[in-house]
């Protein structure tokens, strides 16, 4: 949040997450190396490391891409989302080691500088089996570098969340480039169908998860609600909102979260200032709306973070009539206090 | 121009951009501390924060140089449908 930036905002959870991640990565590299040495004892150390780090990066990239839709489809995956940035940076570092070793092995011993050799040594764009797949990998690595280098909250503030998110959507372009890099590179010399099958299964799984999550999100955004004469829109019944939770509806071209807490109702823009997290999927903690992604907090009646933090989100007027909830779809400036609608617990409306 | 010539120019231009970015990043983060002027949260930030954002500053230096020269003292406000509607005023 908006106070002094730290290199990493460590918490016990993040430390455990990183320990598990580091352990899994080290375990994978050791197992891969052992299995490869047993199956292909003639392999050189450089080739072994290139393949070990390349496949590790590919697996991590699939995990990075799967966590988002999995968390949308099932809240039990949310904890994996909290520290996804560390997963992404780890994936970039594994890809960087793979790229650096490959560039050294294949391009460092010629007359031209390694990067010049990488770009110029193969221009067979008309051949599938001889396609310059290394350039595809380099392009993907540049995208992954930009994402890793801008993963700190400083960049989220400087770029603003929508621009930051758009930049980080580049991961899908990087994924496409990497799939092509593997298909046109390693798979061309591979006799076993194992790698091709695993890559295909990975692509299908990632596409399937995104389609399933996207369908669910699109259904929410398609709901149309007519405004009454006073401009207020009927959203739901009071009893459809659980205590400390929210009902999310799309109003004014964006989602609105209507929270119920302590016999009152308040409505905020659903878009958290931090990474545009879905506030309406969070809950009230210590009297504050708490984003499920990274714990950013806002006072429900004003949309302002409690001091010393300074984040603010737009607010909306709410009223309750006959235990039906109505929201004015016209947003108020971020941080504008709005009197909550009072809910009578014994029936009627406030 | 051969592919080798094109590749040589691409690598030279990228190298010059990266070198300029690295120089800018060192000045911006550690020497002239422009980062403290454009973002109040950087003033109380740790030294580790400055090192960890260095690669990004070296990569996206034109954006930060523009904000620094323009005299920005706060990060920009984000734009989305609700914020645009609220800024446009209401009846």
Tab-separated table of C-alpha atoms in Angstrom, chain A:
chain	number	residue	atom	x	y	z
A	1	UNK	CA	0.000	0.000	0.000
A	2	UNK	CA	1.076	3.627	-0.140
A	3	UNK	CA	3.870	3.850	2.384
A	4	UNK	CA	7.598	3.217	2.090
A	5	UNK	CA	8.357	0.646	-0.600
A	6	UNK	CA	10.269	-2.459	0.447
A	7	UNK	CA	12.168	-4.796	-1.862
A	8	UNK	CA	9.767	-7.595	-0.918
A	9	UNK	CA	6.795	-7.323	1.417
A	10	UNK	CA	7.651	-10.479	3.337
A	11	UNK	CA	5.033	-12.296	5.377
A	12	UNK	CA	5.164	-15.768	6.952
A	13	UNK	CA	2.946	-17.024	4.121
A	14	UNK	CA	5.231	-15.608	1.429
A	15	UNK	CA	8.271	-17.160	3.080
A	16	UNK	CA	6.583	-20.571	3.161
A	17	UNK	CA	5.422	-20.121	-0.442
A	18	UNK	CA	8.948	-19.313	-1.606
A	19	UNK	CA	10.471	-22.162	0.379
A	20	UNK	CA	8.047	-24.646	-1.181
A	21	UNK	CA	8.626	-23.135	-4.630
A	22	UNK	CA	12.419	-23.291	-4.271
A	23	UNK	CA	12.229	-26.846	-2.962
A	24	UNK	CA	9.997	-27.987	-5.817
A	25	UNK	CA	12.247	-26.337	-8.418
A	26	UNK	CA	15.431	-27.842	-6.953
A	27	UNK	CA	13.730	-31.240	-6.685
A	28	UNK	CA	12.551	-31.075	-10.289
A	29	UNK	CA	16.002	-30.096	-11.597
A	30	UNK	CA	17.621	-32.936	-9.648
A	31	UNK	CA	15.054	-35.527	-10.774
A	32	UNK	CA	15.167	-34.403	-14.405
A	33	UNK	CA	18.955	-34.546	-14.420
A	34	UNK	CA	19.021	-37.975	-12.815
A	35	UNK	CA	16.430	-39.426	-15.189
A	36	UNK	CA	18.160	-37.931	-18.246
A	37	UNK	CA	21.563	-39.272	-17.185
A	38	UNK	CA	20.055	-42.730	-16.750
A	39	UNK	CA	18.253	-42.682	-20.116
A	40	UNK	CA	20.896	-40.818	-22.145
A	41	UNK	CA	24.273	-41.190	-20.457
A	42	UNK	CA	26.017	-39.677	-23.505
A	43	UNK	CA	24.415	-36.235	-22.928
A	44	UNK	CA	26.781	-33.303	-22.231
A	45	UNK	CA	26.470	-31.238	-19.059
A	46	UNK	CA	25.559	-28.090	-21.044
A	47	UNK	CA	22.744	-29.823	-22.927
A	48	UNK	CA	21.461	-31.382	-19.730
A	49	UNK	CA	21.291	-27.999	-17.974
A	50	UNK	CA	19.698	-26.320	-21.013
A	51	UNK	CA	16.953	-28.952	-21.059
A	52	UNK	CA	16.483	-29.061	-17.296
A	53	UNK	CA	16.010	-25.290	-16.965
A	54	UNK	CA	13.988	-25.071	-20.198
A	55	UNK	CA	11.464	-27.686	-19.109
A	56	UNK	CA	11.355	-26.221	-15.574
A	57	UNK	CA	10.512	-22.796	-17.020
A	58	UNK	CA	7.839	-24.349	-19.256
A	59	UNK	CA	6.216	-26.134	-16.303
A	60	UNK	CA	6.325	-22.992	-14.164
A	61	UNK	CA	4.762	-20.982	-16.996
A	62	UNK	CA	1.865	-23.435	-17.126
A	63	UNK	CA	1.430	-23.064	-13.356
A	64	UNK	CA	1.466	-19.252	-13.640
A	65	UNK	CA	-1.188	-19.360	-16.366
A	66	UNK	CA	-3.381	-21.929	-14.608
A	67	UNK	CA	-3.568	-20.204	-11.217
A	68	UNK	CA	-5.690	-17.247	-12.411
A	69	UNK	CA	-8.609	-19.237	-13.867
A	70	UNK	CA	-8.359	-21.884	-11.139
A	71	UNK	CA	-8.776	-19.200	-8.462
A	72	UNK	CA	-11.771	-17.795	-10.382
A	73	UNK	CA	-13.408	-21.216	-10.578
A	74	UNK	CA	-12.618	-22.345	-7.025
A	75	UNK	CA	-11.710	-20.060	-4.125
A	76	UNK	CA	-9.502	-22.745	-2.571
A	77	UNK	CA	-6.845	-21.858	-5.162
A	78	UNK	CA	-6.736	-18.201	-4.050
A	79	UNK	CA	-3.714	-18.684	-1.737
A	80	UNK	CA	-1.683	-19.723	-4.785
A	81	UNK	CA	-2.583	-16.418	-6.399
A	82	UNK	CA	-1.321	-14.268	-3.518
A	83	UNK	CA	2.334	-14.760	-4.379
A	84	UNK	CA	2.087	-15.448	-8.090
A	85	UNK	CA	4.582	-12.682	-8.808
A	86	UNK	CA	7.343	-14.701	-7.128
A	87	UNK	CA	6.340	-17.693	-9.226
A	88	UNK	CA	6.528	-15.540	-12.368
A	89	UNK	CA	9.948	-14.095	-11.508
A	90	UNK	CA	11.246	-17.601	-10.711
A	91	UNK	CA	9.939	-18.797	-14.073
A	92	UNK	CA	11.715	-15.896	-15.824
A	93	UNK	CA	14.998	-16.689	-14.049
A	94	UNK	CA	14.770	-20.365	-15.084
A	95	UNK	CA	14.056	-19.269	-18.678
A	96	UNK	CA	16.983	-16.815	-18.516
A	97	UNK	CA	19.398	-19.554	-17.418
A	98	UNK	CA	18.087	-21.768	-20.242
A	99	UNK	CA	18.495	-18.971	-22.804
A	100	UNK	CA	21.925	-17.881	-21.592
A	101	UNK	CA	23.293	-21.444	-21.613
A	102	UNK	CA	21.839	-22.144	-25.066
A	103	UNK	CA	23.235	-18.890	-26.468
A	104	UNK	CA	26.645	-19.739	-25.024
A	105	UNK	CA	26.614	-23.298	-26.336
A	106	UNK	CA	25.413	-22.534	-29.848
A	107	UNK	CA	26.614	-18.980	-30.545
A	108	UNK	CA	29.576	-18.041	-28.356
A	109	UNK	CA	32.344	-19.719	-30.331
A	110	UNK	CA	31.850	-18.104	-33.765
A	111	UNK	CA	33.217	-14.879	-35.285
A	112	UNK	CA	30.064	-12.833	-34.649
A	113	UNK	CA	29.015	-11.722	-31.150
A	114	UNK	CA	26.610	-14.294	-29.583
A	115	UNK	CA	23.433	-12.197	-29.866
A	116	UNK	CA	24.238	-11.166	-33.447
A	117	UNK	CA	24.864	-14.812	-34.291
A	118	UNK	CA	21.570	-15.822	-32.635
A	119	UNK	CA	19.620	-13.296	-34.706
A	120	UNK	CA	21.402	-13.825	-38.019
A	121	UNK	CA	22.604	-17.431	-38.193
A	122	UNK	CA	19.275	-18.904	-39.258
A	123	UNK	CA	16.795	-17.069	-41.494
A	124	UNK	CA	14.969	-20.130	-42.860
A	125	UNK	CA	11.471	-18.757	-42.317
A	126	UNK	CA	10.152	-20.982	-45.144
A	127	UNK	CA	11.079	-24.258	-43.440
A	128	UNK	CA	9.245	-25.917	-40.574
A	129	UNK	CA	12.033	-28.315	-39.623
A	130	UNK	CA	14.738	-25.618	-39.937
A	131	UNK	CA	12.677	-22.702	-38.627
A	132	UNK	CA	14.687	-20.141	-36.567
A	133	UNK	CA	13.026	-21.177	-33.317
A	134	UNK	CA	15.716	-19.587	-31.136
A	135	UNK	CA	14.539	-16.107	-32.132
A	136	UNK	CA	11.057	-17.037	-30.919
A	137	UNK	CA	12.543	-17.956	-27.558
A	138	UNK	CA	14.480	-14.681	-27.407
A	139	UNK	CA	11.305	-12.681	-28.111
A	140	UNK	CA	9.471	-14.570	-25.351
A	141	UNK	CA	12.352	-13.982	-22.952
A	142	UNK	CA	12.215	-10.218	-23.609
A	143	UNK	CA	8.492	-10.181	-22.770
A	144	UNK	CA	9.077	-12.230	-19.611
A	145	UNK	CA	11.892	-9.848	-18.621
A	146	UNK	CA	9.591	-6.826	-18.946
A	147	UNK	CA	7.015	-8.574	-16.781
A	148	UNK	CA	9.523	-9.646	-14.121
A	149	UNK	CA	11.185	-6.216	-14.096
A	150	UNK	CA	7.849	-4.453	-13.560
A	151	UNK	CA	6.461	-6.847	-10.970
A	152	UNK	CA	7.099	-4.507	-7.998
A	153	UNK	CA	4.272	-2.317	-6.663
A	154	UNK	CA	6.297	0.765	-7.670
A	155	UNK	CA	5.498	-0.137	-11.267
A	156	UNK	CA	1.865	-0.773	-10.480
A	157	UNK	CA	1.673	2.814	-9.195
A	158	UNK	CA	3.688	4.359	-12.043
A	159	UNK	CA	1.918	2.519	-14.854
A	160	UNK	CA	-1.531	2.402	-13.123
A	161	UNK	CA	-3.257	-0.940	-12.667
A	162	UNK	CA	-5.027	-1.080	-16.083
A	163	UNK	CA	-1.785	-0.389	-18.011
A	164	UNK	CA	0.183	-2.741	-15.738
A	165	UNK	CA	-2.357	-5.489	-16.321
A	166	UNK	CA	-2.302	-4.900	-20.091
A	167	UNK	CA	1.495	-5.165	-20.061
A	168	UNK	CA	1.328	-8.370	-18.042
A	169	UNK	CA	-1.209	-9.836	-20.482
A	170	UNK	CA	1.912	-10.148	-22.645
A	171	UNK	CA	2.367	-13.470	-20.875
A	172	UNK	CA	-0.087	-14.967	-23.371
A	173	UNK	CA	2.010	-13.778	-26.323
A	174	UNK	CA	5.109	-15.128	-24.551
A	175	UNK	CA	3.308	-18.462	-24.036
A	176	UNK	CA	2.422	-18.689	-27.736
A	177	UNK	CA	6.033	-17.877	-28.697
A	178	UNK	CA	7.362	-20.483	-26.251
A	179	UNK	CA	4.992	-23.198	-27.498
A	180	UNK	CA	6.174	-22.423	-31.052
A	181	UNK	CA	9.800	-22.318	-29.820
A	182	UNK	CA	9.475	-25.824	-28.363
A	183	UNK	CA	7.385	-27.250	-31.224
A	184	UNK	CA	9.749	-25.957	-33.915
A	185	UNK	CA	12.893	-26.611	-31.893
A	186	UNK	CA	13.187	-29.437	-29.384
A	187	UNK	CA	10.270	-31.438	-30.804
A	188	UNK	CA	11.848	-31.594	-34.283
A	189	UNK	CA	14.628	-33.863	-32.973
A	190	UNK	CA	12.555	-35.733	-30.412
A	191	UNK	CA	11.787	-39.358	-31.222
A	192	UNK	CA	9.617	-40.019	-28.173
A	193	UNK	CA	6.049	-38.665	-28.318
A	194	UNK	CA	6.193	-37.867	-24.593
A	195	UNK	CA	7.243	-34.217	-24.879
A	196	UNK	CA	4.833	-33.483	-27.743
A	197	UNK	CA	1.997	-35.119	-25.784
A	198	UNK	CA	2.826	-33.191	-22.615
A	199	UNK	CA	3.028	-29.885	-24.491
A	200	UNK	CA	-0.282	-30.536	-26.247
A	201	UNK	CA	-1.961	-31.504	-22.968
A	202	UNK	CA	-0.607	-28.330	-21.368
A	203	UNK	CA	-1.981	-26.115	-24.144
A	204	UNK	CA	-5.390	-27.824	-23.989
A	205	UNK	CA	-5.509	-27.531	-20.177
A	206	UNK	CA	-4.599	-23.819	-20.188
A	207	UNK	CA	-7.096	-23.043	-22.967
A	208	UNK	CA	-9.831	-25.091	-21.265
A	209	UNK	CA	-9.372	-23.433	-17.878
A	210	UNK	CA	-9.476	-19.957	-19.423
A	211	UNK	CA	-12.600	-20.772	-21.441
A	212	UNK	CA	-14.387	-22.159	-18.373
A	213	UNK	CA	-13.470	-19.149	-16.209
A	214	UNK	CA	-14.248	-16.713	-19.034
A	215	UNK	CA	-17.730	-18.159	-19.568
A	216	UNK	CA	-18.524	-17.670	-15.895
A	217	UNK	CA	-17.314	-14.070	-15.908
A	218	UNK	CA	-19.125	-13.227	-19.156
A	219	UNK	CA	-22.435	-14.487	-17.737
A	220	UNK	CA	-22.122	-11.998	-14.863
A	221	UNK	CA	-21.366	-9.088	-17.177
A	222	UNK	CA	-24.279	-9.908	-19.507
A	223	UNK	CA	-26.917	-9.342	-16.809
A	224	UNK	CA	-28.925	-6.258	-17.780
A	225	UNK	CA	-30.817	-4.230	-15.183
A	226	UNK	CA	-33.357	-1.490	-15.884
A	227	UNK	CA	-33.129	1.756	-13.920
A	228	UNK	CA	-36.193	3.175	-12.159
A	229	UNK	CA	-37.444	6.754	-12.538
A	230	UNK	CA	-34.974	7.944	-9.888
A	231	UNK	CA	-32.097	6.259	-11.694
A	232	UNK	CA	-31.610	3.558	-9.045
A	233	UNK	CA	-31.280	-0.023	-10.267
A	234	UNK	CA	-32.670	-3.047	-8.442
A	235	UNK	CA	-29.787	-5.387	-7.680
A	236	UNK	CA	-31.009	-8.221	-5.433
A	237	UNK	CA	-32.774	-9.014	-2.195
A	238	UNK	CA	-31.133	-8.099	1.121
A	239	UNK	CA	-31.112	-11.749	2.157
A	240	UNK	CA	-29.127	-12.738	-0.926
A	241	UNK	CA	-26.063	-11.003	0.542
A	242	UNK	CA	-24.354	-12.879	3.357
A	243	UNK	CA	-23.094	-10.927	6.371
A	244	UNK	CA	-19.588	-9.584	5.704
A	245	UNK	CA	-19.809	-10.471	2.021
A	246	UNK	CA	-20.851	-8.777	-1.215
A	247	UNK	CA	-23.085	-9.203	-4.223
A	248	UNK	CA	-21.335	-8.201	-7.463
A	249	UNK	CA	-23.297	-6.626	-10.344
A	250	UNK	CA	-22.239	-4.831	-13.509
A	251	UNK	CA	-23.348	-1.181	-13.560
A	252	UNK	CA	-21.977	1.759	-15.510
A	253	UNK	CA	-19.682	-0.398	-17.629
A	254	UNK	CA	-17.838	-1.894	-14.652
A	255	UNK	CA	-18.565	-4.157	-11.709
A	256	UNK	CA	-19.964	-2.874	-8.425
A	257	UNK	CA	-19.693	-4.734	-5.106
A	258	UNK	CA	-22.561	-4.260	-2.623
A	259	UNK	CA	-21.360	-5.224	0.853
A	260	UNK	CA	-23.532	-6.147	3.856
A	261	UNK	CA	-22.066	-5.539	7.299
A	262	UNK	CA	-23.441	-4.839	10.770
A	263	UNK	CA	-26.974	-4.210	9.507
A	264	UNK	CA	-25.853	-1.852	6.762
A	265	UNK	CA	-25.201	-1.912	3.013
A	266	UNK	CA	-22.549	0.001	1.065
A	267	UNK	CA	-21.532	-0.182	-2.577
A	268	UNK	CA	-18.032	0.265	-4.004
A	269	UNK	CA	-16.419	-0.121	-7.375
A	270	UNK	CA	-15.335	-3.756	-7.562
A	271	UNK	CA	-11.903	-2.781	-8.892
A	272	UNK	CA	-9.113	-2.720	-6.305
A	273	UNK	CA	-6.414	-0.078	-6.831
A	274	UNK	CA	-3.844	-2.835	-6.491
A	275	UNK	CA	-3.697	-5.048	-9.591
A	276	UNK	CA	-7.443	-4.404	-10.111
A	277	UNK	CA	-8.301	-7.277	-7.773
A	278	UNK	CA	-12.007	-8.251	-7.392
A	279	UNK	CA	-13.076	-6.523	-4.149
A	280	UNK	CA	-16.519	-8.116	-4.246
A	281	UNK	CA	-14.966	-11.561	-3.875
A	282	UNK	CA	-13.379	-10.424	-0.622
A	283	UNK	CA	-15.014	-9.913	2.745
A	284	UNK	CA	-15.258	-7.458	5.605
A	285	UNK	CA	-12.282	-7.815	7.956
A	286	UNK	CA	-11.926	-5.484	10.957
A	287	UNK	CA	-14.643	-3.269	9.505
A	288	UNK	CA	-12.896	-2.925	6.125
A	289	UNK	CA	-13.599	-4.379	2.692
A	290	UNK	CA	-10.561	-6.602	2.137
A	291	UNK	CA	-9.387	-7.564	-1.339
A	292	UNK	CA	-9.032	-11.338	-1.674
A	293	UNK	CA	-5.894	-11.039	-3.798
A	294	UNK	CA	-3.422	-9.126	-1.630
A	295	UNK	CA	-5.391	-7.835	1.356
A	296	UNK	CA	-5.757	-4.161	0.360
A	297	UNK	CA	-8.454	-2.610	2.543
A	298	UNK	CA	-11.135	0.063	2.101
A	299	UNK	CA	-13.740	1.509	4.449
A	300	UNK	CA	-17.072	0.378	3.004
A	301	UNK	CA	-18.873	3.714	3.491
A	302	UNK	CA	-16.188	5.872	1.835
A	303	UNK	CA	-14.150	3.598	-0.430
A	304	UNK	CA	-10.998	5.026	1.202
A	305	UNK	CA	-8.190	2.965	2.713
A	306	UNK	CA	-7.751	3.550	6.445
A	307	UNK	CA	-4.788	5.836	7.369
A	308	UNK	CA	-1.867	5.884	6.702
A	309	UNK	CA	-2.824	4.374	3.344
A	310	UNK	CA	-4.230	6.528	0.581
A	311	UNK	CA	-5.932	4.233	-1.952
A	312	UNK	CA	-9.491	5.186	-2.891
A	313	UNK	CA	-12.168	3.619	-5.084
A	314	UNK	CA	-15.442	5.111	-6.377
A	315	UNK	CA	-18.572	4.679	-4.243
A	316	UNK	CA	-22.292	4.380	-5.055
A	317	UNK	CA	-25.544	5.377	-3.343
A	318	UNK	CA	-27.553	2.450	-2.007
A	319	UNK	CA	-31.112	2.221	-0.734
A	320	UNK	CA	-33.294	-0.613	0.556
A	321	UNK	CA	-37.033	-0.792	-0.138
A	322	UNK	CA	-39.095	-3.768	1.044
A	323	UNK	CA	-35.883	-5.723	1.579
A	324	UNK	CA	-34.852	-5.184	-2.050
A	325	UNK	CA	-31.482	-3.498	-2.682
A	326	UNK	CA	-31.265	-0.598	-5.136
A	327	UNK	CA	-28.013	1.029	-6.322
A	328	UNK	CA	-27.535	4.319	-8.166
A	329	UNK	CA	-25.348	3.251	-11.131
A	330	UNK	CA	-23.722	6.693	-11.370
A	331	UNK	CA	-20.367	6.417	-9.569
A	332	UNK	CA	-19.236	9.060	-7.095
A	333	UNK	CA	-15.601	10.237	-7.129
A	334	UNK	CA	-13.184	7.817	-5.481
A	335	UNK	CA	-13.242	8.103	-1.699
A	336	UNK	CA	-16.588	9.950	-1.480
A	337	UNK	CA	-18.369	9.054	1.813
A	338	UNK	CA	-21.910	7.744	1.320
A	339	UNK	CA	-24.378	7.067	4.131
A	340	UNK	CA	-24.906	3.269	4.206
A	341	UNK	CA	-28.415	1.908	3.682
A	342	UNK	CA	-29.718	0.528	6.962
A	343	UNK	CA	-31.139	-2.975	6.939
A	344	UNK	CA	-33.731	-3.902	9.502
A	345	UNK	CA	-32.910	-7.465	10.503
A	346	UNK	CA	-36.546	-8.150	11.447
A	347	UNK	CA	-38.011	-7.345	8.046
A	348	UNK	CA	-38.969	-4.213	6.156
A	349	UNK	CA	-36.260	-1.961	4.783
A	350	UNK	CA	-34.411	1.068	5.787
